[in-house]
XYZ file of C-alpha atoms in Angstrom:
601
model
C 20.202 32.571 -63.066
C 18.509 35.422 -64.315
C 20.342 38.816 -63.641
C 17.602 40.308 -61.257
C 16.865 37.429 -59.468
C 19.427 36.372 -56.538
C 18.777 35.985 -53.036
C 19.071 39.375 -51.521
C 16.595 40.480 -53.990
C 13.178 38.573 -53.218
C 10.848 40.847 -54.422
C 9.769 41.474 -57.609
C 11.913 44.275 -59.225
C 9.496 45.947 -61.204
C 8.247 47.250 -58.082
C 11.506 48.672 -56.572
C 11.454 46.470 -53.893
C 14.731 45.267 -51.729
C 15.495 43.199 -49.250
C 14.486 44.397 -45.649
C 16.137 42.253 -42.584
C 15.153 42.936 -39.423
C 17.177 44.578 -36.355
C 18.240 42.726 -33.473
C 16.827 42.693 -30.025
C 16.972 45.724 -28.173
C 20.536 46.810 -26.732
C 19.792 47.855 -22.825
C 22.091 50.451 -23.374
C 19.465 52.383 -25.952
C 17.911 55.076 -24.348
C 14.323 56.472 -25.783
C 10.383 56.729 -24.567
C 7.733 57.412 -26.553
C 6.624 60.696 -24.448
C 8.721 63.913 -23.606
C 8.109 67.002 -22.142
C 8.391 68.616 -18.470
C 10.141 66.427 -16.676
C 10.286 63.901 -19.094
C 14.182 63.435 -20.624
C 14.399 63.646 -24.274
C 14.134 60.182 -26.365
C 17.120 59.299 -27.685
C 19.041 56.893 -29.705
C 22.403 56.443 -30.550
C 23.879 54.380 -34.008
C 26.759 53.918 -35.272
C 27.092 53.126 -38.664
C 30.950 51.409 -39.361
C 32.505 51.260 -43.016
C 35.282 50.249 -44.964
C 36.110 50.235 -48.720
C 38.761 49.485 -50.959
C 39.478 46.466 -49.563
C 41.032 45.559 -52.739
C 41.789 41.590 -51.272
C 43.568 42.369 -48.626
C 43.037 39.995 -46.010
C 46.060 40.364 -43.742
C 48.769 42.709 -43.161
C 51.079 41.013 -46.165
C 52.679 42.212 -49.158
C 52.456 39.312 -51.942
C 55.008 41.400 -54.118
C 57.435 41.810 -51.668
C 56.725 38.168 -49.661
C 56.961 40.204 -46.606
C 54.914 42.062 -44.473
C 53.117 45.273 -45.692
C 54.785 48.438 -45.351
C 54.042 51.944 -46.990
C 56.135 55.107 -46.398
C 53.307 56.266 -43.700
C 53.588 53.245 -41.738
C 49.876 51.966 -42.435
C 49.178 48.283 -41.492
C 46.369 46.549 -43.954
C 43.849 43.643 -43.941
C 40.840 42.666 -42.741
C 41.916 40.944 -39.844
C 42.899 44.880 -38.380
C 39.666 45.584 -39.259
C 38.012 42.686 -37.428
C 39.635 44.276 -34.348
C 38.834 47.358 -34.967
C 35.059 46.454 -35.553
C 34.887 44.208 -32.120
C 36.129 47.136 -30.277
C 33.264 49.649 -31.570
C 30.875 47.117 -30.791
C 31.859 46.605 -27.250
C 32.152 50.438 -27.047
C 29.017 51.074 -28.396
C 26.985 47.574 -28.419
C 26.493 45.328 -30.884
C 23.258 46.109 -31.590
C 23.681 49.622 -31.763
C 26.014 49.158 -34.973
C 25.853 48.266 -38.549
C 28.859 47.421 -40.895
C 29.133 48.161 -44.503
C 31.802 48.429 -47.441
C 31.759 50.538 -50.468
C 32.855 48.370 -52.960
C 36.021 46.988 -54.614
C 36.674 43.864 -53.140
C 37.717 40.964 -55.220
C 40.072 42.508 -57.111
C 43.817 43.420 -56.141
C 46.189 41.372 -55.297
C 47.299 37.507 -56.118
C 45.366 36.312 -53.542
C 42.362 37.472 -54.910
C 43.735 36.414 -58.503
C 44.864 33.234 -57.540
C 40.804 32.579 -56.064
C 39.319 33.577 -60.118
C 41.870 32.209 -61.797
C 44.150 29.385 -60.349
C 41.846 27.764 -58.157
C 39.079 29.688 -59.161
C 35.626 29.597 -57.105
C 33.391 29.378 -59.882
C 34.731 25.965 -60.337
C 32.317 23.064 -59.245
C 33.393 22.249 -55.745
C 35.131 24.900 -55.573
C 36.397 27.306 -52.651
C 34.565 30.029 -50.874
C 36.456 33.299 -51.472
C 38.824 34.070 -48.710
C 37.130 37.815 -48.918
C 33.821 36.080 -48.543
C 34.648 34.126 -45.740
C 36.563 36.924 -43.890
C 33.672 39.331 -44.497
C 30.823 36.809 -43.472
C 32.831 36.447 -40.399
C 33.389 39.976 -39.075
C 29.407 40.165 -39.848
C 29.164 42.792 -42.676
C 25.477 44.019 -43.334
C 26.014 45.261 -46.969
C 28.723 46.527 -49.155
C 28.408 48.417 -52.510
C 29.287 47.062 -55.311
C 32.639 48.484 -56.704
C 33.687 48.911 -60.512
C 36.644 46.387 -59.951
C 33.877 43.281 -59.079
C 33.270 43.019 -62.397
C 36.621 42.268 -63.434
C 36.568 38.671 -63.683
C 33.468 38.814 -65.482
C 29.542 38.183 -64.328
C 30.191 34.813 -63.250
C 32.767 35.152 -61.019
C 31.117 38.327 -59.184
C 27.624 36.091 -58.936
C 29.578 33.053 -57.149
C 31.178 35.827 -54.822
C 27.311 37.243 -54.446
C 25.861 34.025 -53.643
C 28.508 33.269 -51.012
C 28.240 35.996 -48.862
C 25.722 36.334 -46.005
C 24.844 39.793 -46.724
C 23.413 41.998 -49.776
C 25.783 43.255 -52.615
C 23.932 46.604 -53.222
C 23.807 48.240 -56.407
C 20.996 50.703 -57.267
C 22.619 51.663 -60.566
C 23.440 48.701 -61.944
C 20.665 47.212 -63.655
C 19.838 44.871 -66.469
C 20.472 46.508 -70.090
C 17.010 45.248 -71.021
C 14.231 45.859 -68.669
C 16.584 48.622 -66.908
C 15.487 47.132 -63.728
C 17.534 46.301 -60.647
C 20.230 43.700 -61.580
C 21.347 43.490 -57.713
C 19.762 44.610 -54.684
C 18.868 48.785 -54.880
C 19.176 48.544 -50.713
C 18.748 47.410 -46.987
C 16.353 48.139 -44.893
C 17.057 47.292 -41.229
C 15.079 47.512 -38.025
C 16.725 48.425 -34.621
C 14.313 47.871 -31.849
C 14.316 50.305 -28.967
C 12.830 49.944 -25.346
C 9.929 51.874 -24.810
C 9.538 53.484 -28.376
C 9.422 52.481 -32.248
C 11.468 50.963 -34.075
C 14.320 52.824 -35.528
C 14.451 51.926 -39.685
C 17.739 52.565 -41.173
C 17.893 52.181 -44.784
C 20.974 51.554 -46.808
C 21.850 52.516 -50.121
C 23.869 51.170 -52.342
C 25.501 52.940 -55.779
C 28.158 51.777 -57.659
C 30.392 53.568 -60.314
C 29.076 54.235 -64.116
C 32.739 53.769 -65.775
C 31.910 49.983 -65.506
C 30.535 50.252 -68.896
C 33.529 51.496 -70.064
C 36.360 49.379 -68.010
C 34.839 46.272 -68.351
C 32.766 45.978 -71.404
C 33.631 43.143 -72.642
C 31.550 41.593 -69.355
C 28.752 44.159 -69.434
C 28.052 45.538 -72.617
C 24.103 44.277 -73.573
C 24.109 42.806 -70.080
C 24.124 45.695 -67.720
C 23.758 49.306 -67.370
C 25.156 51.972 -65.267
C 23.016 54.761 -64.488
C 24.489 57.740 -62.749
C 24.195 58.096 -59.113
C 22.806 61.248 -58.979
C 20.240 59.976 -60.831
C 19.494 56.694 -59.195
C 19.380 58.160 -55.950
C 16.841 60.662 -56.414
C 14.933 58.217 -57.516
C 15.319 55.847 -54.925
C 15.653 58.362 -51.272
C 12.313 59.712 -51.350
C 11.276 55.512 -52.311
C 12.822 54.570 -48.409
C 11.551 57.738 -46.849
C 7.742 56.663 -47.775
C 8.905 53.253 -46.514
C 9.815 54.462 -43.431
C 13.077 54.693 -43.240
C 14.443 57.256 -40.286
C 17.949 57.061 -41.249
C 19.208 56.832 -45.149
C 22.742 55.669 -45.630
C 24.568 55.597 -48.509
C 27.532 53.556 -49.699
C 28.897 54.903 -52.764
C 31.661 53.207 -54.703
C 32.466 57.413 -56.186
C 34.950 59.638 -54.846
C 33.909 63.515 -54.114
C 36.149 65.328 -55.965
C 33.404 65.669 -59.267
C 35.459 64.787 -61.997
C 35.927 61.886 -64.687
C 38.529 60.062 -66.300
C 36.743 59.000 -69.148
C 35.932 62.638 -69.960
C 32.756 62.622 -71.704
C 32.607 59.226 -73.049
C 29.974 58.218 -70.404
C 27.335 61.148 -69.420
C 27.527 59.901 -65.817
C 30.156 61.472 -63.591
C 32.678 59.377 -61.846
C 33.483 60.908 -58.847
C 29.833 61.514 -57.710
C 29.534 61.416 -54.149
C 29.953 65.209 -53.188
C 27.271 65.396 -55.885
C 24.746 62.925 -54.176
C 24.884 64.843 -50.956
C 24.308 68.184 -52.602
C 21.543 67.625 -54.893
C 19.563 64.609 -53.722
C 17.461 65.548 -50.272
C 16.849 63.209 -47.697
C 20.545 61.996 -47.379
C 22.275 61.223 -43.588
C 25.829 60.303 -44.551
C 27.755 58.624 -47.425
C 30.201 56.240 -46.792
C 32.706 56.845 -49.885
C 34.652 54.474 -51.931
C 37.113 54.145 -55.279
C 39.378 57.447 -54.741
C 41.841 55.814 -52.365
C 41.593 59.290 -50.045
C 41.508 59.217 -46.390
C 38.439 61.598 -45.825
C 37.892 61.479 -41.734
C 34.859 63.635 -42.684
C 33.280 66.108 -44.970
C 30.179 68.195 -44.354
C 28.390 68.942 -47.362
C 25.045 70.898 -47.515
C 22.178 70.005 -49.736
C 21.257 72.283 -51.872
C 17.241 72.119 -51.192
C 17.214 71.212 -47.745
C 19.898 73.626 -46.383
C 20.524 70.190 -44.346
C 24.548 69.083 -43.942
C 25.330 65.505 -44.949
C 28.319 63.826 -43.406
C 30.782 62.204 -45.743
C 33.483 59.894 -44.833
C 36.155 57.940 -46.543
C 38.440 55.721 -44.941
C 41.220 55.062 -47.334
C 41.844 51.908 -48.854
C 43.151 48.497 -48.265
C 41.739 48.068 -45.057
C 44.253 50.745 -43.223
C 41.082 52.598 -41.808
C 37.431 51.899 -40.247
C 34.855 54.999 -40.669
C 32.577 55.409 -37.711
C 29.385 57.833 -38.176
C 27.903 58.576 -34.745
C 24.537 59.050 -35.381
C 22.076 60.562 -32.854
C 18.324 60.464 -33.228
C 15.745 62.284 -31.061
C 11.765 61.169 -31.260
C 9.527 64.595 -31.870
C 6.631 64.886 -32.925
C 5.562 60.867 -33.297
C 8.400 59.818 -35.333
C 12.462 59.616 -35.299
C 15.050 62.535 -35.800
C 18.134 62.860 -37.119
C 19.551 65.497 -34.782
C 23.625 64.826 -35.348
C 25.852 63.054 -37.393
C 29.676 63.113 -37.364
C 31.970 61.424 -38.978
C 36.069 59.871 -37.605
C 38.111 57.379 -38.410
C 39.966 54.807 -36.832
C 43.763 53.202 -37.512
C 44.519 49.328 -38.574
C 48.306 49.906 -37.218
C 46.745 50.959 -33.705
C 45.798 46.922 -33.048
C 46.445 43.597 -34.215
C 45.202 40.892 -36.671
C 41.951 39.459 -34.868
C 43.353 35.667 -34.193
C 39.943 34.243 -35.828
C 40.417 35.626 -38.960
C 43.985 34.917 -39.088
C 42.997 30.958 -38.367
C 39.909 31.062 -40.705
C 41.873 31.685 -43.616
C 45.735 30.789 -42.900
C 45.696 28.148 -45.259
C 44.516 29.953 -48.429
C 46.772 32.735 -47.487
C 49.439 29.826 -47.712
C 48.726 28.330 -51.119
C 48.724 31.969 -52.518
C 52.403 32.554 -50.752
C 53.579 29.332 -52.697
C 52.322 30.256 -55.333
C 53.608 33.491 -55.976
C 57.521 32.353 -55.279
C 57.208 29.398 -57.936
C 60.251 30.537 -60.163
C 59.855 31.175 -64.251
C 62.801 32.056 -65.255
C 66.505 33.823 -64.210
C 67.925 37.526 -64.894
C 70.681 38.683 -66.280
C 70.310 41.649 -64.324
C 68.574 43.793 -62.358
C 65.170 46.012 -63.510
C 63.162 48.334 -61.571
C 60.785 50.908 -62.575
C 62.259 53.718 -59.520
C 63.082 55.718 -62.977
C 60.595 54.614 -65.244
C 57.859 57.212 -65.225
C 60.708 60.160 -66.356
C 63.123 57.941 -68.160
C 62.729 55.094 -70.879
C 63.374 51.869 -68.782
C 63.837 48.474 -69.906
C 61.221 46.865 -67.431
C 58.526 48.718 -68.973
C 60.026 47.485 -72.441
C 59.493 44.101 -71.056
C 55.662 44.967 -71.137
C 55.461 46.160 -74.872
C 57.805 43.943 -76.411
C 55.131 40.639 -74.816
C 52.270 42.373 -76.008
C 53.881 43.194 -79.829
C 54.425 39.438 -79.268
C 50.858 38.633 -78.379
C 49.165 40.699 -80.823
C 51.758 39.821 -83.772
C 50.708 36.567 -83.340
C 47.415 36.731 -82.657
C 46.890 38.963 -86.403
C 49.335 36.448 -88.295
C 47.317 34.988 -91.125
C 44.800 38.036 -91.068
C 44.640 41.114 -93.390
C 45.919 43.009 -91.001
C 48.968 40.725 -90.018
C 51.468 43.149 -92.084
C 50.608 46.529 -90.213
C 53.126 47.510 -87.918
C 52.416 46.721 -84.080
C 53.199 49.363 -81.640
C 52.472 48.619 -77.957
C 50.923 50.570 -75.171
C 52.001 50.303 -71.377
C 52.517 52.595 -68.195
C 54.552 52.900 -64.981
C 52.248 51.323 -62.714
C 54.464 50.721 -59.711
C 57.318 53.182 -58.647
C 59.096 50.466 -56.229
C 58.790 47.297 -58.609
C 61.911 45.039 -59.166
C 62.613 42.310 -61.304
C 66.451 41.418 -59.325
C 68.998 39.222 -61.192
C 68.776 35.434 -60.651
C 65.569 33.674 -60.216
C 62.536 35.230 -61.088
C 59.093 34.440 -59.582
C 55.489 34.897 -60.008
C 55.489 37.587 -57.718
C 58.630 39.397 -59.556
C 56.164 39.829 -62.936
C 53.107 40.111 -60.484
C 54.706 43.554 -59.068
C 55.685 44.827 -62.738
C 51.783 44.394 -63.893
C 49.526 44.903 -60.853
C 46.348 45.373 -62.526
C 44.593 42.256 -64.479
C 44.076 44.000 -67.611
C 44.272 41.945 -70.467
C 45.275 43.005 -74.178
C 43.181 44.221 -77.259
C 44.457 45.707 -80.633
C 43.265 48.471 -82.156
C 43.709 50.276 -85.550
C 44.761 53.635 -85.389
C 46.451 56.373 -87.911
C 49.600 57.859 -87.651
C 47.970 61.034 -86.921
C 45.900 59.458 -83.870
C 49.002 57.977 -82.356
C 50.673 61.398 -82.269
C 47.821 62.743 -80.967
C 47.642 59.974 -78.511
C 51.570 60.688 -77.378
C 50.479 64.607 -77.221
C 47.657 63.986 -74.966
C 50.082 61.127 -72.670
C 52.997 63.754 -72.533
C 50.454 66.105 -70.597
C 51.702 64.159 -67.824
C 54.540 66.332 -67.074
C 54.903 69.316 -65.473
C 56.127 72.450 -68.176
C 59.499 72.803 -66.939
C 61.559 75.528 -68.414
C 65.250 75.208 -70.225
C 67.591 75.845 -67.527
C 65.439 75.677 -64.661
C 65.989 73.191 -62.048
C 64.668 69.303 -62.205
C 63.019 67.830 -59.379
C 61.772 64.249 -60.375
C 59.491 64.876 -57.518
C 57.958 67.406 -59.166
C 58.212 66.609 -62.725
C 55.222 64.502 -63.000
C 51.791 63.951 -62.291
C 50.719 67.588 -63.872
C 46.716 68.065 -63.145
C 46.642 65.170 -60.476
C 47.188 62.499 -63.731
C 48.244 59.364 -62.074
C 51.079 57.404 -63.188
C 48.609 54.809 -64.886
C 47.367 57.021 -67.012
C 50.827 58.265 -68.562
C 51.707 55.591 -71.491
C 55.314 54.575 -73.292
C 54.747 53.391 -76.051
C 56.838 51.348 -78.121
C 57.769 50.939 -81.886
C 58.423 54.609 -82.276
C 61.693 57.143 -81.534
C 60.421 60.604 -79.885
C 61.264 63.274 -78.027
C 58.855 65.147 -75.502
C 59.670 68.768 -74.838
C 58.769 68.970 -71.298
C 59.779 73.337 -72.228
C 57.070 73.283 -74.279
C 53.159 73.789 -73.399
C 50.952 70.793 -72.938
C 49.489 69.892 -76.531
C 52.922 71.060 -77.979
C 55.389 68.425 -76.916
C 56.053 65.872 -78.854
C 59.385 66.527 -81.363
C 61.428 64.102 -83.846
C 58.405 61.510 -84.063
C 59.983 58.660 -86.246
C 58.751 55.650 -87.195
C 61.422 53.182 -88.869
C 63.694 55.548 -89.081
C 61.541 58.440 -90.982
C 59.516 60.953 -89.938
C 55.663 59.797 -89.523
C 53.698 59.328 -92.082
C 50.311 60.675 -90.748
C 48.302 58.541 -93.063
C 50.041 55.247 -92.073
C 48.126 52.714 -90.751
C 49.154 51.107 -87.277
C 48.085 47.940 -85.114
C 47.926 49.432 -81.187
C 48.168 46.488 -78.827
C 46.583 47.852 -75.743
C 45.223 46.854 -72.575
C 41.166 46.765 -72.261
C 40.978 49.663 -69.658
C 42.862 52.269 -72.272
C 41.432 50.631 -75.005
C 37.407 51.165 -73.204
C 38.330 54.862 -72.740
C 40.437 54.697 -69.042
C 42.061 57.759 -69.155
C 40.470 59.624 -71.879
C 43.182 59.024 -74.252
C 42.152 60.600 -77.430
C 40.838 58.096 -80.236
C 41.729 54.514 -78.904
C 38.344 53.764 -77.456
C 36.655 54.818 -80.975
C 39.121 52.895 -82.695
C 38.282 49.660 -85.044
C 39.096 46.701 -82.699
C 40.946 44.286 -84.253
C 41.338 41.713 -81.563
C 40.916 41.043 -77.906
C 41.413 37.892 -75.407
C 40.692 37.626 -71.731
C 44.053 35.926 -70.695
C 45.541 39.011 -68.539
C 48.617 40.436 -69.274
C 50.344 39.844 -66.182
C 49.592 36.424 -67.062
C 51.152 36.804 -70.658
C 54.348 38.131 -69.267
C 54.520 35.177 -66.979
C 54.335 32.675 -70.061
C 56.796 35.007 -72.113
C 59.463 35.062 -69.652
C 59.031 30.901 -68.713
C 59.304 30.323 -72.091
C 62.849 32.190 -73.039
C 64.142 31.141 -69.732
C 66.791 33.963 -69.380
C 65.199 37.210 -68.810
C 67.673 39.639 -70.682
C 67.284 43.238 -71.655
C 69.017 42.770 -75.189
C 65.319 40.679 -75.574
C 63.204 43.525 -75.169
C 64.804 46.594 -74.201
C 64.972 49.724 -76.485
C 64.666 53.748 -76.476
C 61.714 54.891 -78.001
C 61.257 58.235 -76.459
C 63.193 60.483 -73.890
C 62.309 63.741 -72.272
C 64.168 67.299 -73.640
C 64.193 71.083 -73.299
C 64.810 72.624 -76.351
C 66.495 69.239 -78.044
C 69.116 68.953 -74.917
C 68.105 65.592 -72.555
C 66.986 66.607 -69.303
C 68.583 63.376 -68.319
């Protein structure tokens, strides 16, 4: 099926048209009249638009990787089936037909259950299953979600089957066909609320999705689709729903607010876009905001031409929170108001799983529990990554030494098959744990919790010292002598752990004493110091290789080689095949951290 041409997007694109579905009947609880004045109250109406984002496949309040129930530090409680509660009770509060539900994005992408429904039993198959997070959201009775960057990891396919089994619009005004540059998915909704005794209220929806798919998942997209920036999009497409009539404009942004990018200037879109949106696009009510993984309850933001505040909400991720913008219109002057808007959010852990959801989908939720305890193998000991994003750790060795495996093979026969490999791979996880005895899907799931999969690159000696330089920014400049909080050691700049690599095949010191750029000491390779000109195979995973993270080089870098078979997957196979999981396998020290040459640790 052609890309523009699903069935929440009827009309022709060329013309900018969406889908518009009409309200339902009027709630009795609406209050509004076509007439004020003396003695004559004010006509009002109240909406409430409800959002989630994030939901990143979680379904119920269960931890896959632990085979337990979910449990964070805060206490949070995830899954849709909170969120069905939640929603139920905002309609009864408010009415049913007074509301409107809608997700920013990120959906099919997360956790095994969502891999086990592309991959083991996939639904692209023929005959094959509806997606639990279909079935779930069809259920509660979403109106439209975003599209988020991580629905395109599975490729086009698998995100069209998802499309086509939903019973609402997947809205993305940015993402459009690489050819004709016009609307690949549905730019918006339009719906209708009917009110007694006055018009209509038209509340349009609109939907923007994040421009570092082009770089994350190339592979899919690249010639295919193209990701305009949202600051762009919706200027162009407000003042479009305002001459259609819209009284209310929505928008659900798969950005976060904060204005930055990780890809630095590799795309000339920014990331983080939403704050942006409100400011400089007029016309805008609120923004429902996705892909930062923030609790936002609300943030006012005032556009710059209007002087008007827009309301801003994000409600974390996972399912843990439901935003509710309380929306209150006045009629004046022959046509509908915006008069308030404000913005709160409401708590999974405060209620329970909604029984319908949990008995619509407790049998896929079962096949992806069995499937995740099947055992591959049996350790000799006991790995965990609690160290592993301040000290060298074996687990993470157990991610470089499968994809020097990989890649080593994969060149073998090639003119490139006698460069050395070196291997790329970060401290995702700071709880994972591999324990001694049997070890399970979900064991390797935990270790690898993103479905990258691997590509090699060819890089100099020179880039791959500039490559550690720019990863060893990832510490905090500690002085010799001063005191170490492990706490405090990382993250310098707000640089999440997934962006701070290991990488293997090398011996080197980082100078955390030193000033960022300045770092890296005793860089060996073999034995000798690095030889600047010598040439070097970089087996990588596709979202550092695209340019995640803005490592320097990599994402210019000749590609050499590339599969789709994710690595979590490729660890899995590595480990069933030896048997015995044991660190004199894999393990090694490549690099350690130092103040002035003496180990910090």
């Amino acid at each position: 099926m052609p890309l523009n041409r699903r069935k929440f997007l009827k009309k022709s694109a060329a013309t900018g048209a969406g889908v518009a579905i009409a309200g339902a009947a009027a709630a009795p609880a609406a209050e509004a009249a076509e007439h004020g004045g003396p003695g004559h109250p004010a006509k009002r109406y109240s909406l409430t638009v409800m959002g989630t984002t994030d939901l990143h496949g979680h379904v119920f309040n269960w931890d896959y990787f632990k085979n337990a129930e979910y449990k964070d530090a805060a206490g949070n409680a995830t899954g849709l089936a909170r969120i069905s509660t939640l929603v139920e009770q905002v309609r009864a509060e408010k009415g049913r037909r007074n509301t409107l539900l809608l997700d920013a994005g990120d959906t099919i992408q997360g956790t095994p259950l969502t891999y086990y429904y592309a991959k083991v039993d996939p639904i692209t198959a023929e005959g094959g299953p509806v997606h639990p997070m279909a079935q779930a959201m069809n259920a509660i009775g979403y109106d439209a979600a975003a599209l988020g960057n991580h629905e395109f990891n599975y490729g086009i396919e698998t995100l069209r089957t998802f499309e086509d089994q939903l019973d609402f619009p997947l809205l993305g005004a940015n993402a459009v066909d690489a050819r004709t540059l016009r609307p690949a998915f549905p730019p918006y909704l339009m719906k209708t609320f009917h009110v007694p005794g006055a018009r209509p209220v038209k509340v349009a929806v609109l939907g923007l999705t994040n421009p570092g798919i082009a770089i994350w998942d190339k592979a899919y997209v690249q010639g295919r689709l193209a990701f305009p920036g949202l600051v762009e999009q919706a200027a162009t497409w407000v003042p479009k729903l305002r001459s259609m009539g819209a009284d209310v404009v929505v928008v659900s942004a798969h950005s976060g607010t904060s204005g930055t990018s990780s890809y630095a200037d590799q795309v000339p879109y920014v990331e983080n876009a939403a704050a942006d949106v409100a400011r400089r696009v007029p016309g805008i009510d609120a923004i429902l905001v996705g892909h930062a993984h923030l609790e936002i309850p609300e943030l006012k933001v005032v556009n710059e031409k209007t002087g008007r505040t827009v309301v801003l909400s994000e409600p974390l991720c996972y399912a843990e929170r439901l935003t509710l913008f309380d929306i209150e219109l006045v009629f004046a002057k022959g046509r509908w108001e915006v008069e308030s808007v404000s913005a709160s959010l409401r708590d999974s852990r405060t209620v329970a799983d909604d029984p319908r959801i949990t008995k619509l989908l407790a049998d896929e939720h079962e096949k992806v529990v069995a499937y995740v305890n099947q055992v591959v193998g049996r350790a000799t000991e006991t790995l965990t990554t609690v160290k592993a994003r301040y000290q060298d750790a074996p687990i993470i060795d157990l991610i470089t030494k499968v994809q020097e495996d990989v890649v080593k093979a994969a060149l073998a026969g090639t003119e490139y098959a006698s460069l050395p490999v070196l291997a790329q791979a970060s401290p995702f996880s700071r709880t994972s744990e591999i324990p001694a005895g049997d070890v399970t899907v979900r064991d390797l799931s935990s270790l690898y919790v993103y479905d990258n999969t691997l590509v090699a690159k060819l890089l100099t000696g020179a880039q791959v010292r500039a490559y550690l330089e720019y990863s060893a920014e990832y510490y905090v400049q500690t002085a010799a002598g001063a005191p170490v909080d492990v706490e405090k050691l990382t993250n310098a700049g707000g640089r999440p752990d997934y962006n701070y690599d290991y990488v293997s095949g090398l011996s080197y010191d980082i100078d955390i004493a030193q000033p960022a750029g300045s770092r890296i000491r005793n860089l060996t390779f073999g034995g000798a110091p690095l030889d600047d000109a010598q040439q070097f195979v970089l087996a990588v995973n596709n979202y550092r290789a695209n340019g995640g993270g803005a490592f320097p080089y990599v994402a210019t870098a000749k590609e050499l080689w590339s599969e789709s078979t994710e690595i979590r997957t490729r660890i899995a196979e590595w480990v069933t095949a030896k048997g015995v999981l044991d660190p004199k396998d894999f393990a090694s020290v490549d690099w350690r951290l130092v103040r002035g040459g003496t180990p910090v640790f």
